[in-house]
Coordinates of C-alpha atoms in Angstrom, one line a residue:
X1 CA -2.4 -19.6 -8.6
X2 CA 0.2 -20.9 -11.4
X3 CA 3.4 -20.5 -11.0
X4 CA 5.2 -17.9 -12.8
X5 CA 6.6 -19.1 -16.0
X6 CA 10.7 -19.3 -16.2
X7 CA 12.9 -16.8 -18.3
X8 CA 16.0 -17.5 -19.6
X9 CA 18.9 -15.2 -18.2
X10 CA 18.6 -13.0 -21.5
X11 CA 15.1 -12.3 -20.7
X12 CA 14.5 -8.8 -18.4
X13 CA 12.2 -9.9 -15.9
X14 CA 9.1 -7.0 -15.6
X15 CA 8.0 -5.7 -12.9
X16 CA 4.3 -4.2 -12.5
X17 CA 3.3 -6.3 -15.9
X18 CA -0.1 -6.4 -17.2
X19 CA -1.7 -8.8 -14.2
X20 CA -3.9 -11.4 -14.4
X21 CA -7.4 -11.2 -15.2
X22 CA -8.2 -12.6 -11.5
X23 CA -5.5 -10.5 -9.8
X24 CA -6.5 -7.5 -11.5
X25 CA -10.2 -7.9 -10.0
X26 CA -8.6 -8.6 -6.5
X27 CA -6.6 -5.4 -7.3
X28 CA -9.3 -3.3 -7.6
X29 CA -11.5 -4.4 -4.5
X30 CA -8.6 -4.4 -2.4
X31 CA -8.3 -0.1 -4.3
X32 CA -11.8 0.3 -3.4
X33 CA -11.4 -0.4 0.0
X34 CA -7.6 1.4 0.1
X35 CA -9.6 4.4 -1.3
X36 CA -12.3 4.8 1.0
X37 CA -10.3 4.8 4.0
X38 CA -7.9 7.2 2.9
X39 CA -10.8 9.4 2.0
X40 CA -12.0 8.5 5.8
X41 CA -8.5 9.2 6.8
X42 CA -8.9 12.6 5.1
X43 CA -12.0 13.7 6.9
X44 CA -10.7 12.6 10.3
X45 CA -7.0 14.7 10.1
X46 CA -9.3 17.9 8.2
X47 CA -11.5 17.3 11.5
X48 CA -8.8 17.3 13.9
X49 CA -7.1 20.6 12.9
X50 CA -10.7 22.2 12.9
X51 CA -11.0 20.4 16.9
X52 CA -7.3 22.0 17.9
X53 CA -7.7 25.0 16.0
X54 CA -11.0 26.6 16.6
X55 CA -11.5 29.0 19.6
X56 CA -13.4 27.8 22.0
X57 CA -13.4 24.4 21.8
X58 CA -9.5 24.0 20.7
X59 CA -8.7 23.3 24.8
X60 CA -11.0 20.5 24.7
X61 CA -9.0 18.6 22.5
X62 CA -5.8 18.4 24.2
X63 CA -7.8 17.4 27.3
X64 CA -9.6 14.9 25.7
X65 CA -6.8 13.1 23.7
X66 CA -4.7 12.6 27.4
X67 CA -7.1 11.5 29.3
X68 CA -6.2 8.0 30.5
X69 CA -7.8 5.1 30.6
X70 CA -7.1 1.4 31.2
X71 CA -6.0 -1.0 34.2
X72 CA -2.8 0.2 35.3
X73 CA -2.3 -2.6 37.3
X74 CA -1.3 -4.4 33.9
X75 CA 0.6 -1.3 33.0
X76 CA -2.6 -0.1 30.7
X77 CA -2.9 3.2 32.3
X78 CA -3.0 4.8 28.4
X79 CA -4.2 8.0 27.5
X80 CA -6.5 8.3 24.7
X81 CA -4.2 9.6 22.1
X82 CA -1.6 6.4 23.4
X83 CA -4.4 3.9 22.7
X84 CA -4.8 4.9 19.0
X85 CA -1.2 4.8 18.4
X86 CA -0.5 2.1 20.5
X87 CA -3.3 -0.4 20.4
X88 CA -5.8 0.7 17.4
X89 CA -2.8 1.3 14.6
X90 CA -1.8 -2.4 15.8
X91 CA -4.8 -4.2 13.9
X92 CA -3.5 -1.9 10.8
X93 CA -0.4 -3.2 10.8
X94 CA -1.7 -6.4 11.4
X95 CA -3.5 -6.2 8.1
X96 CA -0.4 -4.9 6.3
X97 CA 1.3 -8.3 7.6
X98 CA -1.4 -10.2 6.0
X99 CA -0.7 -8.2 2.3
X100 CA 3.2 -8.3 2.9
X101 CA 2.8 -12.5 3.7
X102 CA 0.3 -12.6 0.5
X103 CA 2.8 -10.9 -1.5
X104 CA 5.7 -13.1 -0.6
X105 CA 3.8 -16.7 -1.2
X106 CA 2.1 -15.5 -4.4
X107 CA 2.2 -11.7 -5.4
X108 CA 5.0 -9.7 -6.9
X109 CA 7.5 -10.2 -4.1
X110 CA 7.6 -13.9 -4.4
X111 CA 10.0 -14.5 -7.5
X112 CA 13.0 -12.7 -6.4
X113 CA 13.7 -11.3 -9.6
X114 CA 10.6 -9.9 -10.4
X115 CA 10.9 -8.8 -6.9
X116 CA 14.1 -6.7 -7.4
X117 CA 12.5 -3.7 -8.7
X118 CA 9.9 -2.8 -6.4
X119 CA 12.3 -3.8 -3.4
X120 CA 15.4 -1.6 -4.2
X121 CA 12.7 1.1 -5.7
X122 CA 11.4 1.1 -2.1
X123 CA 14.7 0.6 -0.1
X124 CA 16.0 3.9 -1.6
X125 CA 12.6 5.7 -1.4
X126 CA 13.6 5.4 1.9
X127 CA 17.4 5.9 2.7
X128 CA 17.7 8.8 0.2
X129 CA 14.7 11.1 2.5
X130 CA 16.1 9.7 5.9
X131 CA 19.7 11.1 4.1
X132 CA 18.1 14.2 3.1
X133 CA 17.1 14.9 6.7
X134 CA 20.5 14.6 8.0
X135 CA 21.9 16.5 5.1
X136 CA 19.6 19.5 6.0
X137 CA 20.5 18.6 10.2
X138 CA 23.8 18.8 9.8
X139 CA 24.0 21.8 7.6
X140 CA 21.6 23.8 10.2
X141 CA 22.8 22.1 13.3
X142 CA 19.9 20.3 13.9
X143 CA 18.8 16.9 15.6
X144 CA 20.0 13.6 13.8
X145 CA 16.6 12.0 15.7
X146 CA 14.3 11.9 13.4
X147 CA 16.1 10.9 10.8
X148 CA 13.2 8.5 10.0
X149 CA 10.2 10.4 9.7
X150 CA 10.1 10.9 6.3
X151 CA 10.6 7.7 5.4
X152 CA 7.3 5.9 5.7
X153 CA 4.4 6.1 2.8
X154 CA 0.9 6.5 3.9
X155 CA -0.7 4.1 1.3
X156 CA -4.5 5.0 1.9
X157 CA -4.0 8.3 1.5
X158 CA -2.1 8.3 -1.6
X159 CA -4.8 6.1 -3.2
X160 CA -7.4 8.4 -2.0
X161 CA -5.8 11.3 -3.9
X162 CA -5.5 8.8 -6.8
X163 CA -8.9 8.4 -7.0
X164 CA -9.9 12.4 -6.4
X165 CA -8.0 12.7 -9.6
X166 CA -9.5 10.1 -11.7
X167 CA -10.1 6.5 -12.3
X168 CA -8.7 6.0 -15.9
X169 CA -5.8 4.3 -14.2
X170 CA -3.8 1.4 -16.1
X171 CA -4.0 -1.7 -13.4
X172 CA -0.1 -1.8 -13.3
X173 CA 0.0 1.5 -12.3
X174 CA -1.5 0.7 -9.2
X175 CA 0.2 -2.5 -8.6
X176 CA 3.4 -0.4 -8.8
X177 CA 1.9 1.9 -6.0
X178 CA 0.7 -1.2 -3.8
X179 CA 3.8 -3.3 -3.9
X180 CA 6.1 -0.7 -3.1
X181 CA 3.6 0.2 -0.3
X182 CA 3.7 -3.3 1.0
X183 CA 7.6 -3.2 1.2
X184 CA 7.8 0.8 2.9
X185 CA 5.6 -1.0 5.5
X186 CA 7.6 -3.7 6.5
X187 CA 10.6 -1.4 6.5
X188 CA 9.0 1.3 8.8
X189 CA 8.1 -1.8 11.0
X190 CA 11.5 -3.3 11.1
X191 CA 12.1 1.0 11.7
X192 CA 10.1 1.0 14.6
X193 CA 11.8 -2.2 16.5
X194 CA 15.4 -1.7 16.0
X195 CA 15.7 2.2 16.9
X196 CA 12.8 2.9 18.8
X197 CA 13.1 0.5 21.3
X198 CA 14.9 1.8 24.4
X199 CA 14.4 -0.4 27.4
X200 CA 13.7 -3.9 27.3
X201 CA 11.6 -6.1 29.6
X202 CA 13.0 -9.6 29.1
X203 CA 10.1 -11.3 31.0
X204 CA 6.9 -9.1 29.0
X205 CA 9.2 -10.0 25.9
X206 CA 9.3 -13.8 26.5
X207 CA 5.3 -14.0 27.5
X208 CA 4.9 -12.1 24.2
X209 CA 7.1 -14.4 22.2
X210 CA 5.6 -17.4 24.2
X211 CA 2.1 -16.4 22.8
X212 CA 3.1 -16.0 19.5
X213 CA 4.2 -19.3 19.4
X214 CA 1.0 -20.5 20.6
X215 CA -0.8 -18.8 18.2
X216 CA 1.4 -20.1 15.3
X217 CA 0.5 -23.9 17.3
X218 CA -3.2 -23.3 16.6
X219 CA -3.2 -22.1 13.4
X220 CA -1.7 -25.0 12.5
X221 CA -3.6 -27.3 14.0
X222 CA -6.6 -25.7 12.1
X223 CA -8.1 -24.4 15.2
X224 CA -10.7 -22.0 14.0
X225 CA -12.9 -19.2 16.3
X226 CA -12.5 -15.5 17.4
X227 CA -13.2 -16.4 20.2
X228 CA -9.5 -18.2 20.4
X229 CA -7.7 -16.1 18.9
X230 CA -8.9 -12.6 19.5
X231 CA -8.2 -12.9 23.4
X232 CA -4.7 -14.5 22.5
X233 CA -4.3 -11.5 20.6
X234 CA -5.0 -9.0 22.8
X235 CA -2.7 -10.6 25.4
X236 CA 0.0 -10.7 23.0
X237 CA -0.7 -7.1 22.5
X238 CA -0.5 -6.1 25.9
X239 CA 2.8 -8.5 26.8
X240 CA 4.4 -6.7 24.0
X241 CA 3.5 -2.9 25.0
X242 CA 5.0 -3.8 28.4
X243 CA 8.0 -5.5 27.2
X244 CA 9.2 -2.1 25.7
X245 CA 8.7 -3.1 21.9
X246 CA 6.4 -1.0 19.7
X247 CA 3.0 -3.1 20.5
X248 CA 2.1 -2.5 16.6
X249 CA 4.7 -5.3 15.7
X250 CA 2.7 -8.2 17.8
X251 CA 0.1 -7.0 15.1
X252 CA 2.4 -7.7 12.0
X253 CA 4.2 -10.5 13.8
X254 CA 0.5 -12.1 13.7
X255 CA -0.6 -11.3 10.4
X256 CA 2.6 -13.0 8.8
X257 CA 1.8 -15.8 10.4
X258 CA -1.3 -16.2 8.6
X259 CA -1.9 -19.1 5.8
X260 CA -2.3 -17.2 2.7
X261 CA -2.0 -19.8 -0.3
X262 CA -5.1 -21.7 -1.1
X263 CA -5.5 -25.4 -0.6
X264 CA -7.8 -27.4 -2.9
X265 CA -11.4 -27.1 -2.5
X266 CA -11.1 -23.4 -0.7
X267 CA -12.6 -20.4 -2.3
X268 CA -9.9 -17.8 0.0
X269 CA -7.2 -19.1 2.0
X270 CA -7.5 -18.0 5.8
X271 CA -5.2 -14.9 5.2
X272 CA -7.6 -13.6 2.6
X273 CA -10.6 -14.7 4.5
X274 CA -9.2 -12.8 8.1
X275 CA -8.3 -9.6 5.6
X276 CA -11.6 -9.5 4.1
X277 CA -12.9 -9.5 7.6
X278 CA -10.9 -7.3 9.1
X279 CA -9.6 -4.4 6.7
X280 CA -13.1 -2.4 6.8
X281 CA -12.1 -2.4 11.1
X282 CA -8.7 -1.2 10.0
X283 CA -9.2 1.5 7.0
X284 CA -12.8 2.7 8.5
X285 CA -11.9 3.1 12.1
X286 CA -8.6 2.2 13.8
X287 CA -6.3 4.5 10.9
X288 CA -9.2 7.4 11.1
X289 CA -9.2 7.0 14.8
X290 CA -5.6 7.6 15.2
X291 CA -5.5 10.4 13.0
X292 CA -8.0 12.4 14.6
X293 CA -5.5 11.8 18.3
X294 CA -2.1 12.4 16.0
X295 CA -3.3 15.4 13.2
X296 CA -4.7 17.9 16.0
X297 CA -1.7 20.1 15.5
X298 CA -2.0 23.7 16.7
X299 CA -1.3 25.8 13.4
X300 CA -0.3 29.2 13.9
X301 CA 1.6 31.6 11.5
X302 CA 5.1 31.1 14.0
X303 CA 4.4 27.4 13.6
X304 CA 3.9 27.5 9.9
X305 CA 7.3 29.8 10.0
X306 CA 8.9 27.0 11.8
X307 CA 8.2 24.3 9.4
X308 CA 10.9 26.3 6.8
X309 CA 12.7 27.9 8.9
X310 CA 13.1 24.8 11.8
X311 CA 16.0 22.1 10.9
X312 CA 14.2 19.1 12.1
X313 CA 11.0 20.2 10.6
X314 CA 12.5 21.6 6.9
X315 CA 14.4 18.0 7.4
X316 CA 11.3 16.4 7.3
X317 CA 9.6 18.9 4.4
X318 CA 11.8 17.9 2.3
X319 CA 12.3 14.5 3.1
X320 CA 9.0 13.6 2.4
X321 CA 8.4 16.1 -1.3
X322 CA 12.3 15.5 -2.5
X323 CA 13.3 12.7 -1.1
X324 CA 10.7 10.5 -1.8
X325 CA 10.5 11.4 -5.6
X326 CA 14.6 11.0 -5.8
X327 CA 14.3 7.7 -3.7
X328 CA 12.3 5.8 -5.8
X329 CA 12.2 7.3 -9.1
X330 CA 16.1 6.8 -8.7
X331 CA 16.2 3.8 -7.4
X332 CA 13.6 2.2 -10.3
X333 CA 15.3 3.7 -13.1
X334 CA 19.2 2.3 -12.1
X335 CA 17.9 -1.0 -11.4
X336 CA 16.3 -1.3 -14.4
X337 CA 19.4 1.0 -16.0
X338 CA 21.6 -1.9 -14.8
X339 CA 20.0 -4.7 -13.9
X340 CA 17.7 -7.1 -16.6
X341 CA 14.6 -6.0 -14.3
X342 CA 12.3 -3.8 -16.7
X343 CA 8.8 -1.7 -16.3
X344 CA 5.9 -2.6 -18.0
X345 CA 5.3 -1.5 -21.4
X346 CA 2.1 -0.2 -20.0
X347 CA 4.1 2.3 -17.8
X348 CA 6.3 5.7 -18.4
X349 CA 8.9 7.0 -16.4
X350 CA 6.7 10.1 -16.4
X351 CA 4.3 7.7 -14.9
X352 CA 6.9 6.5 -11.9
X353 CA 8.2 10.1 -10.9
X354 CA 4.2 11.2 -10.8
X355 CA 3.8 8.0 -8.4
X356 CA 7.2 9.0 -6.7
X357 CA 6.2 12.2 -5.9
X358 CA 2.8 10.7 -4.7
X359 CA 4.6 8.5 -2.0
X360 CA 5.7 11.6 -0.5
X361 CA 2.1 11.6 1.6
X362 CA 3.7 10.5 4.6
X363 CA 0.8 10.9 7.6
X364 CA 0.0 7.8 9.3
X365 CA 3.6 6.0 9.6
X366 CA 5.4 9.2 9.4
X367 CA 3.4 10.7 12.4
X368 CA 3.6 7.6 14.7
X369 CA 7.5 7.5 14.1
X370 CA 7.2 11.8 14.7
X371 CA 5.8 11.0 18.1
X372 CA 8.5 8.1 18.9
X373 CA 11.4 10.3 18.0
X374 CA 10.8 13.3 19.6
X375 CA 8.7 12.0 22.7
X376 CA 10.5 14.0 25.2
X377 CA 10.0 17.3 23.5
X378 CA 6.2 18.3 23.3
X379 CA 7.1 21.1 21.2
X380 CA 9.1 19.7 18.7
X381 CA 6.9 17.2 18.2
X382 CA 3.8 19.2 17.8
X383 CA 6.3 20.6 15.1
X384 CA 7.5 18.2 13.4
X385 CA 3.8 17.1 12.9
X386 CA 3.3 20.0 11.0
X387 CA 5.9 19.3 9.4
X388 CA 4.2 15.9 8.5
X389 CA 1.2 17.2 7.0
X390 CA 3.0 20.7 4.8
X391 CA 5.3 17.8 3.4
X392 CA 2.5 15.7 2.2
X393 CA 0.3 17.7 1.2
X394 CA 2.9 19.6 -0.8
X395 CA 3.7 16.1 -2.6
X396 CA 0.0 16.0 -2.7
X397 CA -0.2 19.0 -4.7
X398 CA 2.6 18.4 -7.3
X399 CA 1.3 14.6 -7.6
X400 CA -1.9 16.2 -8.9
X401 CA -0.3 18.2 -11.3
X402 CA 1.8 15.9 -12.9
X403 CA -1.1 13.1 -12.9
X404 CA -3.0 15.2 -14.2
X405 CA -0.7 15.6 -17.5
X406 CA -0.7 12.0 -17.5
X407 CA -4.7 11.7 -17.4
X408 CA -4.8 11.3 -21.1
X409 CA -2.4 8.8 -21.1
X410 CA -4.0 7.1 -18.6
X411 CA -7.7 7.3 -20.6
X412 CA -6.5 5.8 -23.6
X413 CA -4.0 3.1 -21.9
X414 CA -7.7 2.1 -19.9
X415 CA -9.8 2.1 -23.1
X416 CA -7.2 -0.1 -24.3
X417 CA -7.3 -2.4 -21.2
X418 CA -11.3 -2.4 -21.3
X419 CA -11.6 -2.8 -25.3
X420 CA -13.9 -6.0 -25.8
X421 CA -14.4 -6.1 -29.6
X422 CA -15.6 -9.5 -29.9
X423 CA -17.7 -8.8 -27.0
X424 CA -17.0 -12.5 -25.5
X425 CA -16.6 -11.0 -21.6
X426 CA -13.1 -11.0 -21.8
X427 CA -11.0 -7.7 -22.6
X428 CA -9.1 -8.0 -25.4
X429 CA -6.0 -7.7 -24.4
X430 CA -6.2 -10.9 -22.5
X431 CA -6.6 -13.1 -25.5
X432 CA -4.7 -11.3 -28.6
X433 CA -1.6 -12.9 -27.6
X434 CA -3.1 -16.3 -26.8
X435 CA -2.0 -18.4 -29.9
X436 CA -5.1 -20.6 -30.1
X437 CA -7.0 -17.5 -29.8
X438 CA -5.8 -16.2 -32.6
X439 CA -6.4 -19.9 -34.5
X440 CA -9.7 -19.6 -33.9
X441 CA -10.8 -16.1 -34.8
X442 CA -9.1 -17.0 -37.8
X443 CA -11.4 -19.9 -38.3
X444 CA -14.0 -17.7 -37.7
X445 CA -12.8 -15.4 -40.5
X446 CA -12.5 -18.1 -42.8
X447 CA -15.9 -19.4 -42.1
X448 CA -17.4 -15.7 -42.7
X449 CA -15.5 -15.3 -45.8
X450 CA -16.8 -18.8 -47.2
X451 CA -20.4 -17.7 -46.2
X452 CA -19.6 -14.3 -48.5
X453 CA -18.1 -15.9 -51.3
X454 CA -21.5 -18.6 -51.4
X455 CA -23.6 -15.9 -50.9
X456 CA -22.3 -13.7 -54.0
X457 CA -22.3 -16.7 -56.1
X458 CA -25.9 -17.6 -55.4
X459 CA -27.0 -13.8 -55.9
X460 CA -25.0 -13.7 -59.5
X461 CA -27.0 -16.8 -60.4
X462 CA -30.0 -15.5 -60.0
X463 CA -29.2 -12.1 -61.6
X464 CA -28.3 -14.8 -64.3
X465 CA -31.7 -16.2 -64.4

């Protein structure tokens, strides 16, 4: 990939520009995939209330999800509902380690300045929610512990609901919504290991670090085969559980350690290569697989009540609708207010508060952290949970809306993206600021015009004749 071409200080330095012809096609298979898992995502948390909600079978479901399985001589002895949170949401965080390391060697994140935007955008779409819920705590007298529900974006789903509304989408749009994904999922995992870690097992922690560093060792070495390095993983995996850490960060730990720049002579760089590989496993079973064990909330008319009338749970509600779209629409328009960091021309702001209020689908992460934070209280949790899914799918709702007054935007900025009028393969907009383009479509022009010109003088001759 070439390097990103120097600005002078003067310059603003863009963030979620027009991107490359090649990047743009990686976008949008990398979207494809996004949007079929949060559509799979969908089905599975729509299928979950109907399993905990439905008379007759409803019992089954909090039977099945706690049954345990697993050695408990290795301290495996999991439940069902444990496993998907625990070991199946670990190989989706191990492919959002992958896209944050790809990011930081040769996406957005990798020039710092170009980088500020999206970073601070992100940092305040999460501080500003995890300040609403203490706002709304301390008003009502509720619990400061779980302050950090509402902080996490469920990327898959929000691209699911962007494509239920329409594809005319301008490519930075969606590069806006993927990098800031990419940094609210480092975040929530940096979350997850420096408050939800209670007690410590120094000698599970070593092993874990130990293998870690073996598995660094052999991918440098080149040492290829899943047969290495899936075992390796899954005892890195199950020294981590023990040692009292979240076991979904031995999965980011190991995507980040991943080679994702390209040498010479390779078509995908391992990274790519592992993420092509293993993102289907991810979006099309693990994520679907723990929202079926998480989403199965019992929804009565007094839970319902609760969500409104609950701290905690109105904390979270509005965390996730108004703090999200304050966070980051705030956060974007002061840095570029103040800083020399700009949008692209491509974009609104009407565009970025419709995507704000999109990242207030909070689900996956915000569910896991839901279940972390209130793990002694089964009732509160099964609350909060609720709270989880009115939040985003009231951000769902109002996302619609407003994307949906953007749509014609949206059309015509698309046409303009897709418009090939010298039908050479290559849109447009690629080549009409490429100098030597321009050079030779004049050449072109000059040539036609010379072919005119000899053609009107040979016609006037022979009406001459």
């Amino acid at each position: 990939m070439a390097k990103p071409e120097h600005t002078t200080d003067s310059t603003p330095h863009q963030a979620f520009r027009r991107v490359s012809l090649r990047e743009r096609g990686f976008l949008a298979d990398a979207l494809r995939t996004e949007t079929v898992g949060g559509v799979l995502l969908l089905l599975a948390a729509i299928a979950a209330l109907v399993w905990a909600n439905v008379p007759g079978i409803s019992g089954s479901y909090e039977s099945f999800s706690q049954t345990h399985i697993g050695p408990s001589a290795l301290g495996l002895d999991l439940s069902i509902e444990h496993w998907a949170s625990e070991g199946l949401l670990a190989i989706f965080f191990f492919v959002a380690g992958i896209e944050l390391k790809r990011e930081l060697v040769a996406g957005d994140l990798k020039d710092p300045k170009a980088a500020a935007l999206p970073v601070i955008a992100a940092v305040c779409g999460m501080v500003v929610p995890a300040l609403v819920y203490l706002a709304v705590n301390g008003a009502m007298g509720g619990s400061a512990t779980g302050w950090a529900v509402p902080t996490a974006t469920d990327i898959a789903f929000a691209l699911a609901v962007l494509a239920v509304i329409g594809a005319s989408l301008p490519s930075a749009l969606r590069a806006f919504l993927l990098t800031l994904a990419v940094v609210d999922d480092l975040l929530a995992i940096v979350i997850i290991a420096l408050f939800f870690t209670e007690h410590l097992n120094f000698a599970a922690l070593g092993g874990a670090a130990a293998g870690l560093a073996v598995f660094w060792f052999l991918l440098r070495k080149g040492v290829r085969g899943w047969w290495v390095y899936v075992p390796l993983g899954l005892v890195i995996w199950g020294l981590m559980y023990n040692s009292g850490v979240h076991a979904t960060i031995a999965g980011v730990a190991m995507g980040l350690m991943l080679r994702c720049t390209r040498r010479e002579g390779e078509d995908l760089s391992p990274g790519e290569r592992i993420e092509h590989l293993v993102r289907p496993l991810s979006a099309g079973l693990a994520v679907p697989l723990f929202a079926l064990f998480a989403a199965g909330v019992p929804v009565a008319a007094d839970d319902l009540a609760a969500v409104f009338t609950q701290p905690e749970t109105l904390g979270v509600t509005l965390g996730l609708v108004v703090g999200k779209t304050v966070g980051i629409f705030g956060g974007t328009w002061l840095t570029a207010r103040f800083t020399r960091a700009s949008l692209s021309d491509d974009l609104a702001w009407a565009d970025v508060f419709a995507l704000a209020t999109l990242a207030g689908i909070g689900f996956t992460v915000s569910l896991l952290i839901g279940e972390l934070a209130f793990e002694g209280d089964a009732g509160l949790t099964e609350h909060v949970k609720a709270a989880v899914l009115v939040g985003s799918l009231l951000a769902t709702l109002i996302a619609a809306v407003l994307l949906r007054l953007r749509n014609a935007t949206y059309r015509r900025m698309t046409e303009e993206e897709e418009r090939d009028e010298d039908r050479d393969g290559i849109p447009d907009i690629y080549t009409q600021d490429d100098p030597e383009y321009h050079l030779r479509m004049a050449r072109i022009l000059e040539r036609k015009a010379a072919e005119h010109r000899r053609l009107a003088e040979t016609m006037a001759a022979e009406r001459r004749r």
